[in-house]
Short mmCIF file of C-alpha atoms in Angstrom, two decimals:
data_model
loop_
_atom_site.label_atom_id
_atom_site.label_comp_id
_atom_site.label_asym_id
_atom_site.label_seq_id
_atom_site.Cartn_x
_atom_site.Cartn_y
_atom_site.Cartn_z
CA MET A 2 -160.34 119.13 -108.58
CA ALA A 3 -160.72 122.36 -110.45
CA ASN A 4 -157.65 124.47 -111.38
CA PRO A 5 -157.53 127.49 -109.13
CA ALA A 6 -155.92 129.53 -111.83
CA ALA A 7 -158.87 128.98 -114.17
CA LYS A 8 -161.31 130.81 -111.91
CA SER A 9 -162.37 134.22 -113.12
CA GLN A 10 -161.25 136.60 -110.40
CA ARG A 11 -160.66 140.20 -110.29
CA VAL A 12 -157.16 141.62 -110.06
CA PHE A 13 -156.34 145.27 -109.00
CA LYS A 14 -153.38 147.34 -108.03
CA THR A 15 -153.67 150.25 -105.62
CA ALA A 16 -152.99 153.77 -106.93
CA TRP A 17 -149.69 153.75 -104.89
CA PHE A 18 -148.64 150.40 -106.41
CA SER A 19 -149.49 151.65 -109.92
CA LYS A 20 -147.06 154.57 -109.52
CA ALA A 21 -144.32 152.43 -107.91
CA SER A 22 -144.62 149.70 -110.54
CA ALA A 23 -144.57 152.29 -113.45
CA LYS A 24 -141.34 153.81 -111.88
CA ALA A 25 -139.82 150.30 -111.68
CA LEU A 26 -140.93 149.62 -115.27
CA ILE A 27 -143.07 146.78 -114.36
CA THR A 28 -145.88 146.32 -116.79
CA ASP A 29 -149.48 145.12 -116.19
CA THR A 30 -148.67 142.15 -118.48
CA GLU A 31 -145.91 141.11 -116.07
CA LEU A 32 -148.33 141.53 -113.12
CA CYS A 33 -150.96 139.42 -114.84
CA PHE A 34 -148.49 136.65 -115.54
CA ALA A 35 -147.31 136.78 -111.94
CA ILE A 36 -150.85 136.70 -110.49
CA ARG A 37 -151.52 133.47 -112.41
CA GLN A 38 -148.49 131.98 -110.67
CA VAL A 39 -149.68 133.18 -107.30
CA MET A 40 -152.97 131.53 -107.85
CA LEU A 41 -151.11 128.28 -108.49
CA GLY A 42 -149.20 128.70 -105.17
CA GLN A 43 -145.96 129.78 -106.85
CA CYS A 44 -145.25 132.56 -104.23
CA ASP A 45 -144.44 132.99 -100.50
CA ASP A 46 -147.68 132.73 -98.51
CA LEU A 47 -147.15 135.12 -95.51
CA GLY A 48 -150.50 134.15 -93.98
CA GLY A 49 -153.76 135.97 -93.36
CA GLY A 50 -154.34 136.64 -97.10
CA VAL A 51 -150.87 138.23 -97.75
CA PHE A 52 -148.60 136.87 -100.43
CA LYS A 53 -145.14 137.94 -101.61
CA LYS A 54 -144.23 137.36 -105.26
CA ARG A 55 -140.90 138.17 -106.92
CA LEU A 56 -141.10 140.40 -110.09
CA ASP A 57 -138.90 142.14 -112.46
CA LYS A 58 -136.46 139.26 -112.93
CA ASN A 59 -136.09 138.91 -109.14
CA ARG A 60 -135.14 142.48 -108.55
CA SER A 61 -138.52 143.59 -106.91
CA ARG A 62 -140.88 142.07 -104.43
CA SER A 63 -144.69 142.61 -104.62
CA ILE A 64 -147.15 142.17 -101.72
CA ILE A 65 -150.52 140.89 -102.82
CA LEU A 66 -153.68 140.80 -100.68
CA ALA A 67 -156.13 138.13 -101.39
CA LYS A 68 -158.16 137.13 -98.41
CA GLY A 69 -161.55 135.69 -99.26
CA ALA A 70 -160.34 134.78 -102.86
CA ARG A 71 -162.69 137.42 -104.31
CA TYR A 72 -160.18 140.11 -105.08
CA TRP A 73 -156.36 139.99 -105.60
CA VAL A 74 -154.89 143.38 -104.83
CA TYR A 75 -151.27 144.37 -105.57
CA ALA A 76 -150.70 146.60 -102.53
CA TYR A 77 -146.97 147.08 -101.98
CA LEU A 78 -143.78 146.94 -104.02
CA PHE A 79 -140.16 147.08 -102.83
CA ALA A 80 -136.78 146.46 -104.36
CA LYS A 81 -134.77 143.49 -103.14
CA LYS A 82 -131.75 145.65 -102.83
CA ASP A 83 -133.45 148.13 -100.58
CA LYS A 84 -135.29 145.73 -98.26
CA ALA A 85 -134.76 142.09 -97.42
CA ASN A 86 -138.25 141.55 -96.08
CA ILE A 87 -141.23 143.33 -94.53
CA GLU A 88 -141.30 144.04 -90.75
CA LYS A 89 -143.53 142.17 -88.45
CA GLN A 90 -145.69 145.33 -87.74
CA ASP A 91 -146.01 145.96 -91.46
CA LEU A 92 -147.11 142.32 -92.04
CA ALA A 93 -149.75 142.67 -89.24
CA ASP A 94 -151.07 145.80 -90.97
CA LEU A 95 -151.12 144.03 -94.30
CA ARG A 96 -153.13 141.12 -92.84
CA ALA A 97 -155.66 143.54 -91.46
CA LEU A 98 -155.92 145.29 -94.80
CA ALA A 99 -156.43 141.87 -96.53
CA ALA A 100 -159.38 141.29 -94.08
CA VAL A 101 -160.79 144.68 -95.13
CA TYR A 102 -160.62 143.72 -98.83
CA ALA A 103 -162.35 140.47 -98.09
CA ARG A 104 -165.35 142.31 -96.67
CA LYS A 105 -165.67 144.84 -99.53
CA SER A 106 -168.77 144.71 -101.63
CA GLU A 107 -168.85 145.12 -105.38
CA ALA A 108 -170.23 148.55 -104.80
CA GLU A 109 -167.36 149.54 -102.63
CA ILE A 110 -164.84 148.22 -105.13
CA ALA A 111 -166.62 150.19 -107.94
CA THR A 112 -166.47 153.38 -105.81
CA GLU A 113 -162.65 152.87 -105.42
CA LEU A 114 -162.30 152.21 -109.02
CA HIS A 115 -164.21 155.45 -109.81
CA GLN A 116 -162.07 157.40 -107.33
CA LYS A 117 -159.00 155.85 -108.88
CA LYS A 118 -157.88 154.35 -105.52
CA LEU A 119 -157.73 151.05 -107.34
CA VAL A 120 -156.81 150.18 -110.97
CA GLU A 121 -158.22 146.93 -112.41
CA ILE A 122 -155.72 144.89 -114.45
CA CYS A 123 -155.88 141.68 -116.37
CA HIS A 124 -159.43 142.54 -117.48
CA ASP A 125 -158.59 141.82 -121.15
CA GLN A 126 -157.17 138.37 -120.12
CA GLU A 127 -159.96 137.52 -117.82
CA SER A 128 -160.43 134.03 -119.36
CA GLN A 129 -156.77 133.34 -118.84
CA ILE A 130 -156.52 134.10 -115.18
#
């Protein structure tokens, strides 16, 4: 059986997540390390293509969307001290957003990158993901 972490997959963060992670001093290197762990199942699977991963020495929680296994998108970040978990309605909205990303074409992703709605990360470490 192939190692799921060995597959070459694209990893992004939304513009909002990019600002929030910079404010929290969470680097792309930490995000790339964390996404490899997520690909290996070392995270909380919230269902519907939504995953929760602890970051920043367990001080922050990230929400990652990955339905369809084509794109991994860091979408939401919150501090453990501010919020214990996400609300049911927020989770439903995130699952719907994961489904949207699963349907996106390469051209749509390229447009979002050009418009700076998405930032691609881990591209220099592609063979390690």
